Coordinates of C-alpha atoms in Angstrom, one line a residue:
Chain A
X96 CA 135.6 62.0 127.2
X97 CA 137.2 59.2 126.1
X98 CA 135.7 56.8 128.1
X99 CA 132.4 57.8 126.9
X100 CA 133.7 57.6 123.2
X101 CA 134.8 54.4 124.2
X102 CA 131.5 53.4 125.8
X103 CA 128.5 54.7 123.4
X104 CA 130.5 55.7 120.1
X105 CA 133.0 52.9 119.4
X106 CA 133.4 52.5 115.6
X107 CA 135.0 49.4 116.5
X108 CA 131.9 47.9 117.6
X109 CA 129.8 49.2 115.4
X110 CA 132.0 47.3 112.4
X111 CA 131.8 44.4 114.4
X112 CA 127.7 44.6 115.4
X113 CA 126.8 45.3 111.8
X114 CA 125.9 41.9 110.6
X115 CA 123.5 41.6 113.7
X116 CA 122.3 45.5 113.5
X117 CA 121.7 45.2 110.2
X118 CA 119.6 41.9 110.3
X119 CA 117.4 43.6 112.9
X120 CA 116.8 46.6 110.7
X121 CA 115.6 44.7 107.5
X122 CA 112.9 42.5 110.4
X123 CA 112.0 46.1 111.5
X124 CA 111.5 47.4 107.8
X125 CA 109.9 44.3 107.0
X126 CA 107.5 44.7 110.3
X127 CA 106.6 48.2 109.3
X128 CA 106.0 47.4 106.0
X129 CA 103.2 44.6 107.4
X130 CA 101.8 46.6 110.4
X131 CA 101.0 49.8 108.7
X132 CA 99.2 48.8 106.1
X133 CA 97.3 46.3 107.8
X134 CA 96.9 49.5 110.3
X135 CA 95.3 51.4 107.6
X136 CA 92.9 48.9 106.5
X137 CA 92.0 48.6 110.0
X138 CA 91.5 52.0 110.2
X139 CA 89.4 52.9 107.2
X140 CA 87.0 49.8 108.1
X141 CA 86.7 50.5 112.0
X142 CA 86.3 54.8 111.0
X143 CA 83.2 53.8 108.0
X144 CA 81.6 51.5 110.3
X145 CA 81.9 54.0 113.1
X146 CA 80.5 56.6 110.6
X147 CA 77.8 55.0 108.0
X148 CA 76.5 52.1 109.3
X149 CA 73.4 51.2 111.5
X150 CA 73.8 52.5 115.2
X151 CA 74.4 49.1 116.6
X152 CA 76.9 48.7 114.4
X153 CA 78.1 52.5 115.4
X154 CA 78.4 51.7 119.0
X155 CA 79.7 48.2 118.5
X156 CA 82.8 49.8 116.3
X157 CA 83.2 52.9 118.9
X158 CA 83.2 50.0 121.9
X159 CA 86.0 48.2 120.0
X160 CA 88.2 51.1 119.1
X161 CA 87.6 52.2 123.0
X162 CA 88.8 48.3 123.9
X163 CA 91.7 48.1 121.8
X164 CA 93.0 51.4 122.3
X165 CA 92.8 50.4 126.3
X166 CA 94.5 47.3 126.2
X167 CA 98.3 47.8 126.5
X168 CA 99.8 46.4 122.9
X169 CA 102.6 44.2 124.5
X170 CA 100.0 42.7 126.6
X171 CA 97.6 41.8 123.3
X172 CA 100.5 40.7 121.9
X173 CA 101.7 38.4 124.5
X174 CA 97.9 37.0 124.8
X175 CA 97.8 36.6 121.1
X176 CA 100.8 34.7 120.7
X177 CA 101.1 32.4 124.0
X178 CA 97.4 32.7 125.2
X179 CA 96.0 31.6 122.2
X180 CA 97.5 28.2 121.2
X181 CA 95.7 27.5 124.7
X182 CA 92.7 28.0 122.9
X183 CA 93.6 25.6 120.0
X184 CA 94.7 28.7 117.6
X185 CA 98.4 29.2 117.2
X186 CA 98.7 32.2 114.9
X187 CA 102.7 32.0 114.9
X188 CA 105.1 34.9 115.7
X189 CA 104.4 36.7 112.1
X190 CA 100.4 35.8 112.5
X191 CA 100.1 37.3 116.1
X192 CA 102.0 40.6 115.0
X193 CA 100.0 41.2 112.0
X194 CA 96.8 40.5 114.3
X195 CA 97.7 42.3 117.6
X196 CA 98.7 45.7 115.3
X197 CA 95.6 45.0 113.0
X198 CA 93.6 45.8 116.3
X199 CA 95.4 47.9 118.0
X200 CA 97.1 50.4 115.3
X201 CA 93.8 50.1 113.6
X202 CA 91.8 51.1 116.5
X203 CA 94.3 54.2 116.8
X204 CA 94.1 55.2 112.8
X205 CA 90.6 54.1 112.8
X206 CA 90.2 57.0 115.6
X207 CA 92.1 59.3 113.5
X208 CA 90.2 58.8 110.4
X209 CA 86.7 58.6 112.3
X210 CA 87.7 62.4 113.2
X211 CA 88.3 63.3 109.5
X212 CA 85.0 61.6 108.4
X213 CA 83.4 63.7 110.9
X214 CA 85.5 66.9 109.5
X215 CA 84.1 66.9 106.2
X216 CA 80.4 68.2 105.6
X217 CA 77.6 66.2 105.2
X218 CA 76.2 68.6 101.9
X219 CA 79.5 66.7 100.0
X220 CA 77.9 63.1 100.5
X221 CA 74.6 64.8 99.3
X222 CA 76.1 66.6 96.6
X223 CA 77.6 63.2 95.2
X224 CA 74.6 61.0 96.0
X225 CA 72.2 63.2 94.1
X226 CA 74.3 63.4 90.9
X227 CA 73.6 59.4 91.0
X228 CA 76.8 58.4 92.7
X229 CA 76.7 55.1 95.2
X230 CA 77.2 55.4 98.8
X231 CA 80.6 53.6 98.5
X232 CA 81.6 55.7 95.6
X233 CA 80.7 59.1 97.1
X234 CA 83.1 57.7 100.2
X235 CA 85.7 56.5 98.0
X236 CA 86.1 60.2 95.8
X237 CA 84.5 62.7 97.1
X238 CA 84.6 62.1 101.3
X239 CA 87.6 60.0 102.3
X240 CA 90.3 61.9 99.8
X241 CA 89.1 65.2 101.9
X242 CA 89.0 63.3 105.4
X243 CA 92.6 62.0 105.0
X244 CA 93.6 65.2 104.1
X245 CA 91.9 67.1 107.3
X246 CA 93.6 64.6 109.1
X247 CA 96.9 63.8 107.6
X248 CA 99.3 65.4 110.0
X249 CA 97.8 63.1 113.0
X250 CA 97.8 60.0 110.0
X251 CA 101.3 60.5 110.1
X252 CA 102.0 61.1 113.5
X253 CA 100.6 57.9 114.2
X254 CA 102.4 55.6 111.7
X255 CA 105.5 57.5 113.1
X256 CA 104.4 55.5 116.8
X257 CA 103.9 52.1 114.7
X258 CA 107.2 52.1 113.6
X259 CA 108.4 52.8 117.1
X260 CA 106.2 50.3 118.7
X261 CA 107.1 47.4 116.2
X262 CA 110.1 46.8 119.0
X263 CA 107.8 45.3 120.6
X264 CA 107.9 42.4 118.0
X265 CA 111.0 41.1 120.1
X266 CA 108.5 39.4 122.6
X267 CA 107.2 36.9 120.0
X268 CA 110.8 35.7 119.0
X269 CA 111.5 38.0 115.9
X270 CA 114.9 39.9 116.1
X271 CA 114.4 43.3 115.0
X272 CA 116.7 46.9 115.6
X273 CA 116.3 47.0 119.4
X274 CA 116.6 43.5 120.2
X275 CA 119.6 42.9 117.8
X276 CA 121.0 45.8 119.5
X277 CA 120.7 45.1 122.9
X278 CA 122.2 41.3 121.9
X279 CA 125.4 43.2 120.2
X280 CA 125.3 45.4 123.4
X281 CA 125.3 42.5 126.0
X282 CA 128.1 40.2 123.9
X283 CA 130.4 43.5 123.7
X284 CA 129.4 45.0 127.1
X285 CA 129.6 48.5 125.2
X286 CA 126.1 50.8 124.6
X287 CA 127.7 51.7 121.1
X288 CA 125.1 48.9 119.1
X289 CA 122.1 50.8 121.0
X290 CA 123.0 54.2 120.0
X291 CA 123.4 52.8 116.1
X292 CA 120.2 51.8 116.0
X293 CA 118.7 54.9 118.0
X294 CA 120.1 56.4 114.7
X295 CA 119.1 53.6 112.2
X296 CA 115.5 54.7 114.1
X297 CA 116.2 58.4 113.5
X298 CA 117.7 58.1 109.6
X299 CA 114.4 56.1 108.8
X300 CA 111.9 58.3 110.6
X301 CA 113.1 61.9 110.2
X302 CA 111.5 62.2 106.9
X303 CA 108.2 62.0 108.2
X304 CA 108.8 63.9 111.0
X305 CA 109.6 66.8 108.6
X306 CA 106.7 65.6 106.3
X307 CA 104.4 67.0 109.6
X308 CA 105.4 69.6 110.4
X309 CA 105.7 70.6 106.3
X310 CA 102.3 69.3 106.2
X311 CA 101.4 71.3 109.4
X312 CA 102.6 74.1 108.2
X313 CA 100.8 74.1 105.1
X314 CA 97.2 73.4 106.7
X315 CA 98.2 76.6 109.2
X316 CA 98.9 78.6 105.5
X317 CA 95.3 77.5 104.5
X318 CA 93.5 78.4 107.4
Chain B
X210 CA 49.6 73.8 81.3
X211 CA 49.9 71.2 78.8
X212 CA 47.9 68.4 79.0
X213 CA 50.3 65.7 78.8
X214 CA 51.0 63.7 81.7
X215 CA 53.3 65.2 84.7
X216 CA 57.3 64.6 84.9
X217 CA 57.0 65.1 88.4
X218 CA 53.9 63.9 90.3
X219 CA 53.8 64.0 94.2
X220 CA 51.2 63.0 96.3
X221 CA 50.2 63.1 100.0
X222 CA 54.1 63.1 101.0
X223 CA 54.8 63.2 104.4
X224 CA 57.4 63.3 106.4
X225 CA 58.3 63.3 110.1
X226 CA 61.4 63.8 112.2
X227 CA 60.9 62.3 115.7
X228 CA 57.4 63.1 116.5
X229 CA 57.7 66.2 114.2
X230 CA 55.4 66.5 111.2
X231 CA 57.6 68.8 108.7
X232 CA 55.4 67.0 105.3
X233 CA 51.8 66.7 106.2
X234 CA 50.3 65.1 102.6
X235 CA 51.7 67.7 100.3
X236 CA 50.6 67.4 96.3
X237 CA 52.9 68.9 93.4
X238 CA 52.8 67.8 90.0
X239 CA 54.7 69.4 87.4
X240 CA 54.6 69.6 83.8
X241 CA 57.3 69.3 81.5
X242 CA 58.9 72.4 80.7
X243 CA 57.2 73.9 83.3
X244 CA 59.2 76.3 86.4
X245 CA 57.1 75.8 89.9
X246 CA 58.4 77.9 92.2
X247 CA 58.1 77.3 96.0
X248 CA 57.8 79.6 98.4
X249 CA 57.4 79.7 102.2
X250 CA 58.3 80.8 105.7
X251 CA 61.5 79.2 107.2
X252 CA 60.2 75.7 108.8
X253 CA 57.3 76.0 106.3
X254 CA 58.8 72.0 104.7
X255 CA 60.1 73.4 101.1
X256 CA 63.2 72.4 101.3
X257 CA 62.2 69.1 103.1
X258 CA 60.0 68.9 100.4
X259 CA 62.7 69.5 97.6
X260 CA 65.1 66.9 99.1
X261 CA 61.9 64.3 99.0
X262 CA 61.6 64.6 95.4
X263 CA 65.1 62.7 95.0
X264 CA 65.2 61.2 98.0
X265 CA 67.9 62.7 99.7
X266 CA 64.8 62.6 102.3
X267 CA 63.2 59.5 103.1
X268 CA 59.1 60.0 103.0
X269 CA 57.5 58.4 105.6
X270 CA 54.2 58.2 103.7
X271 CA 52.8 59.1 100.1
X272 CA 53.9 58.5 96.3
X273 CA 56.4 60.5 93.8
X274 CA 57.1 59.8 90.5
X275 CA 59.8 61.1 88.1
X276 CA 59.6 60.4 84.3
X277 CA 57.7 57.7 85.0
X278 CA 60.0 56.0 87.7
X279 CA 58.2 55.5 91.0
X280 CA 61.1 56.9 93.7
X281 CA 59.8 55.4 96.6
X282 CA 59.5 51.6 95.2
X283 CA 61.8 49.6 96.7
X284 CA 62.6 47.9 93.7
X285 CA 64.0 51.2 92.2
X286 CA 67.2 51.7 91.4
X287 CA 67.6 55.2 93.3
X288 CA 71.5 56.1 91.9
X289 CA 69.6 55.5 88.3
X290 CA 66.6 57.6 88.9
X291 CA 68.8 60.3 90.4
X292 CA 70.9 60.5 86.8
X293 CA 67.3 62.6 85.6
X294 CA 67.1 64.6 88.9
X295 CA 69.9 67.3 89.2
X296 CA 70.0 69.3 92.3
X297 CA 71.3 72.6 93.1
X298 CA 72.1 73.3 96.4
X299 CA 72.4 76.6 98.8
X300 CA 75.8 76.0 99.8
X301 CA 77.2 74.9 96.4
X302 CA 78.5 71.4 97.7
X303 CA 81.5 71.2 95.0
X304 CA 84.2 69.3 95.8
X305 CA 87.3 70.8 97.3
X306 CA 89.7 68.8 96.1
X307 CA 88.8 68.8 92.7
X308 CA 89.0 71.6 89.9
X309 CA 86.1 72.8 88.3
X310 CA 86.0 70.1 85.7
X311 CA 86.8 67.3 87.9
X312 CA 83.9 68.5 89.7
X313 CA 81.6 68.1 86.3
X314 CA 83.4 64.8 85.5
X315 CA 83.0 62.4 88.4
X316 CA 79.8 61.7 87.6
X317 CA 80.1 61.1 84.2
X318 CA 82.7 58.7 84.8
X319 CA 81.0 56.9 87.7
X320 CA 77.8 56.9 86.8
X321 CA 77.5 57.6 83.1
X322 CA 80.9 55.4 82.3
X323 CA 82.1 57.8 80.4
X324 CA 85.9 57.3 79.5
X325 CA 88.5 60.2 80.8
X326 CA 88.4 62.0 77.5
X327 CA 85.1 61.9 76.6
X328 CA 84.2 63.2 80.3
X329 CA 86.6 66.5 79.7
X330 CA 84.7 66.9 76.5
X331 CA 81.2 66.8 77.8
X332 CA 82.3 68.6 81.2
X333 CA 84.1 71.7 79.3
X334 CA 80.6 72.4 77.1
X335 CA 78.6 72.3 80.6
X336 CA 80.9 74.5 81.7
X337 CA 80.9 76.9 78.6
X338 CA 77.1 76.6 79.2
X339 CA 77.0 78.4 82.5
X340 CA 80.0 81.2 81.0
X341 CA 83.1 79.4 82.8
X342 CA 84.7 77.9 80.4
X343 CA 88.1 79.9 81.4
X344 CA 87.6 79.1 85.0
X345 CA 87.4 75.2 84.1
X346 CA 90.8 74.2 86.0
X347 CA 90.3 76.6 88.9
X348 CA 89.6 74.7 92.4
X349 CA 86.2 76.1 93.7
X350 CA 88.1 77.8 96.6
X351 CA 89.4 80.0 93.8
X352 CA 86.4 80.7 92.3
X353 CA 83.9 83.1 93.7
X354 CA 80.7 82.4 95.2
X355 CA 78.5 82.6 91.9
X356 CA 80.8 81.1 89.9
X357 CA 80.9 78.1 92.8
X358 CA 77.1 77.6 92.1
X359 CA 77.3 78.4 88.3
X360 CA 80.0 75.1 88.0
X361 CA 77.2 72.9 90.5
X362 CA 74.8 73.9 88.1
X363 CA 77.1 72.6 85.3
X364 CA 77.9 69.5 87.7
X365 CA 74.5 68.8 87.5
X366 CA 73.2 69.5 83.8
X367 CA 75.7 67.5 82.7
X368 CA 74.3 64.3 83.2
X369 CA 71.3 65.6 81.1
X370 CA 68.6 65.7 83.9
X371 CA 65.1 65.6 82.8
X372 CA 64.1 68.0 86.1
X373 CA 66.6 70.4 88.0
X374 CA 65.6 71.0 91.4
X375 CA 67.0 74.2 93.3
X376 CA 67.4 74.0 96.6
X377 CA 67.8 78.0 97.6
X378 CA 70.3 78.6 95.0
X379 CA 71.2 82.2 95.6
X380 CA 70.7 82.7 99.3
X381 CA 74.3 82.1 100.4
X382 CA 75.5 84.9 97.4
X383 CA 76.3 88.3 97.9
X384 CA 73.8 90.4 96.2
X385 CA 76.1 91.4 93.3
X386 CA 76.5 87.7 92.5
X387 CA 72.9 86.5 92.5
X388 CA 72.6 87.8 89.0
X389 CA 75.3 85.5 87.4
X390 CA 73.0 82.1 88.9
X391 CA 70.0 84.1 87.7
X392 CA 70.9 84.2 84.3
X393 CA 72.2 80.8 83.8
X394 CA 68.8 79.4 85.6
X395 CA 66.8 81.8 82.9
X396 CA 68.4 80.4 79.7
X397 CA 67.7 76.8 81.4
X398 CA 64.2 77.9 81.4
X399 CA 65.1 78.7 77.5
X400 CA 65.8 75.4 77.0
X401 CA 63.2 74.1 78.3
X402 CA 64.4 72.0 81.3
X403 CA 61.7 71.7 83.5
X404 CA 62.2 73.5 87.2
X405 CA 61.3 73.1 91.1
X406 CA 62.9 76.3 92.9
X407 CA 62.5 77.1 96.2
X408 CA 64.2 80.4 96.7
X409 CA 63.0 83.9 97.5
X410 CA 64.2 85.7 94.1
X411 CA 60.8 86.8 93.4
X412 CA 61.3 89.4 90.9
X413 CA 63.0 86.2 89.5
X414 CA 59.6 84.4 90.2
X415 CA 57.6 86.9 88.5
X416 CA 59.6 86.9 85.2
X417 CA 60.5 83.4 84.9
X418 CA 58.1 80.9 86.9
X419 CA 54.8 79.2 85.0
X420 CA 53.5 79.0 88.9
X421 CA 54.5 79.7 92.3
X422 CA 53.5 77.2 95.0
X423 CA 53.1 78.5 98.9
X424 CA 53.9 76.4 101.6
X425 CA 53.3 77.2 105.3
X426 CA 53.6 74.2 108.5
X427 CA 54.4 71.4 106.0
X428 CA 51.5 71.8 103.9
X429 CA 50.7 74.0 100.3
X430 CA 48.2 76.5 101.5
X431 CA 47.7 78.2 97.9
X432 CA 49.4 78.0 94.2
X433 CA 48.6 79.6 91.1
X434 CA 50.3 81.6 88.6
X435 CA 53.3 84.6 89.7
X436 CA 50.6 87.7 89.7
X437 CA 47.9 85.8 91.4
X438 CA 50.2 84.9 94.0
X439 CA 52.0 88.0 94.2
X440 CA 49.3 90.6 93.5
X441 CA 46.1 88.6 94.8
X442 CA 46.9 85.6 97.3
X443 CA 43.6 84.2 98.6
X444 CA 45.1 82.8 101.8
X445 CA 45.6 85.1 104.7
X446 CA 49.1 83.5 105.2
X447 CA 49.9 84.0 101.8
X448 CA 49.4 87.8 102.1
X449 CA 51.3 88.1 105.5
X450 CA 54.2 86.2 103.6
X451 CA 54.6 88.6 100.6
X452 CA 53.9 91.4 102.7
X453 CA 57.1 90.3 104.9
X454 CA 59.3 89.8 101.7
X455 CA 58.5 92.8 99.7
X456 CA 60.1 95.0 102.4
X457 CA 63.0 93.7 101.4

């Protein structure tokens, strides 16, 4: 027992990985804060062009969510930010993040949100258009508020995987949680740094975990 | 009839889906002030029809003007032209997420520009029109299903149409409710806002309409006043139609 104390919860170690555990919690704030957004916007663009536009346009947004979804992110990312310079474009570390999630979280939310679209009956764009509303203002209040909320609990499952998968930042050079930690792990030879941030993860994410399954709840209520 | 010239005035619309014909050249004009009603078999185009006459169906071929505005010009502004067409529709079509007023306001504010305050003004006396004005902060899922079309009616006459079309507006009620809708569309009919129905309410029809309008396979077979239609159709469609509903 108190070798494993020792090992994985040594408060000794944690006062002394702080600096470094710390720093690699503000990158993966600051990555989260970048991705999900920019996630979102992908999202909403990829699920209206997959929902209103021509059908060309319809199949060339489904067979671009179906690509990025395919394509394994740490591979994208890799590509994005060592393939490309090849190519004459050097995005940067920051640059080939923001891309990489752009395309893949979008395709993911844009999948999600396509659903919702779908959800919501097409007599509410006709209602809206025929009182004089635009297409893009019948979408903005009367068919997207109602999509995202059909949809919300999977909205939020999803940016709950972002957050997860901005580790994979570490690959392009930018120190966040889980690099920082394994760093404090391999200079102190003890697991303690990894199981601080597995909490630092937990702290920031268990709100939205209970947002779901409140929000879950709540759309089981309704039904 | 007066002799003034038509608010509405359709001609030869058709309309196909796929290779289907569901509008083969039908003719309506309607006089201001005037209540056409439109009957028909299911499949018969009225509602087709209807939805042509603010283009929430494309025509594929013909001409319809409204107050003077040809709809089917490209150059026309259709989210302008549809400000003087409300619509009534079988399933209601309010907005969830909204209250009752909400549901009145959006437009205003979107397409009328009216500001927030003004919009709850004009919203609560549409509402106190069709007898809800206690109901005004309900969400529709709390209202019942009369009431439901009662606040799309208000939705719509807010923006001070020049026609109202119905699109079946009591066939999704329960029987007790129908009379509510009824009553609202009558004092309309006081006011003199000028009316396309398509429902089956003919006892409604009889009292209320200025002319009834048959259609059967995408085309108007026969239209004339209520008791001509009713009592004497010419066509023998006609006859096998309101021989079908008055069994009901």
């Amino acid at each position: 027992m108190e070798d494993f104390l020792f090992a994985f919860l040594n408060w000794d170690i944690v006062t002394q990985a702080w600096p470094i555990l710390w720093r690699g919690f503000a990158y993966t704030l600051a990555l989260s804060a970048m991705t999900v957004p920019l996630g979102l916007a992908g999202g909403v663009a990829l699920a209206l062009l997959a929902t209103s536009g021509p059908w060309w346009v319809r199949l060339l947004a489904a067979g671009w969510t179906d690509f990025f979804r395919a394509i394994p992110p740490l591979v994208l990312l890799v590509f994005l930010y060592a393939g490309l310079p090849f190519a004459g474009i050097d995005v940067g570390a920051w640059g080939a993040v923001a891309l990489g999630f752009l395309l893949n979280t979008g395709s993911y939310y844009g999948e999600v949100l396509r659903a919702g679209i779908e959800s919501v009956p097409r007599g509410q764009m006709e209602a809206a258009r025929s009182t004089g509303l635009t297409r893009g203002q019948a979408l903005a209040h009367v068919v997207l508020p109602q999509a995202v909320r059909n949809v919300l609990p999977d909205l939020v499952s999803n940016t709950l995987e972002v957050v997860k998968l901005t580790s994979i930042a570490s690959v392009v050079a930018l120190p966040e949680l889980l690099f920082q930690a394994r760093q404090a792990q391999n200079a102190t030879y003890n697991a303690t740094p990894i199981v601080a941030a597995a909490i630092a993860y937990f702290l920031l994410l268990w709100p939205l975990v209970r947002l779901v399954s409140r929000l879950e709840n709540r759309a089981m209520a309704g039904r | 009839m007066t002799s003034t010239a038509p608010i509405i005035d359709a001609r030869g619309v058709w309309k196909r889906f796929g290779g289907l014909a569901v509008l083969k050249g039908v003719d309506l004009s309607v006089a201001e002030r005037e209540l056409v009603f439109v009957i028909g078999p299911s499949g018969s185009g009225k509602s087709t029809f209807l939805r042509c006459l603010n283009r929430l169906e494309e025509p594929d071929d013909g001409s319809i003007q409204v107050d003077g505005i040809e709809l089917l010009s490209p150059k026309t502004d259709i989210n302008a032209a549809r400000r003087r067409i409300g619509m009534v529709f079988q399933s209601f079509n309010l907005y969830p997420h909204m209250t009752a007023r909400q549901n009145v306001m959006l437009a205003l504010r979107k397409v009328l520009g009216q500001n927030k305050d003004q919009a709850a003004t004009v919203a609560a006396r549409a509402l106190d029109r069709v007898g809800l004005a206690e109901r005004m902060d309900h969400y529709p899922a709390q209202l019942s299903g009369g009431q439901q079309q009662r606040v799309a009616i208000a939705r719509a006459i807010a923006l001070e149409p020049r026609v109202m079309l119905f699109d079946e507006p009591t066939s999704a009620l329960d029987p007790e409710l129908v009379g509510g809708v009824l009553n609202v569309m009558r004092e309309l009919r006081q006011d003199g806002m000028t009316m396309v129905v398509v429902s089956h309410e003919m006892a409604f029809a009889k009292a209320a309409a200025d002319r009834v309008v048959f259609m059967a396979d995408g085309q108007k077979l026969e239209e004339g006043p209520p008791a001509q239609i009713f009592e004497a159709p010419q066509h023998e469609r006609t006859r096998a139609f309101i021989r079908q509903i008055d069994r009901h």
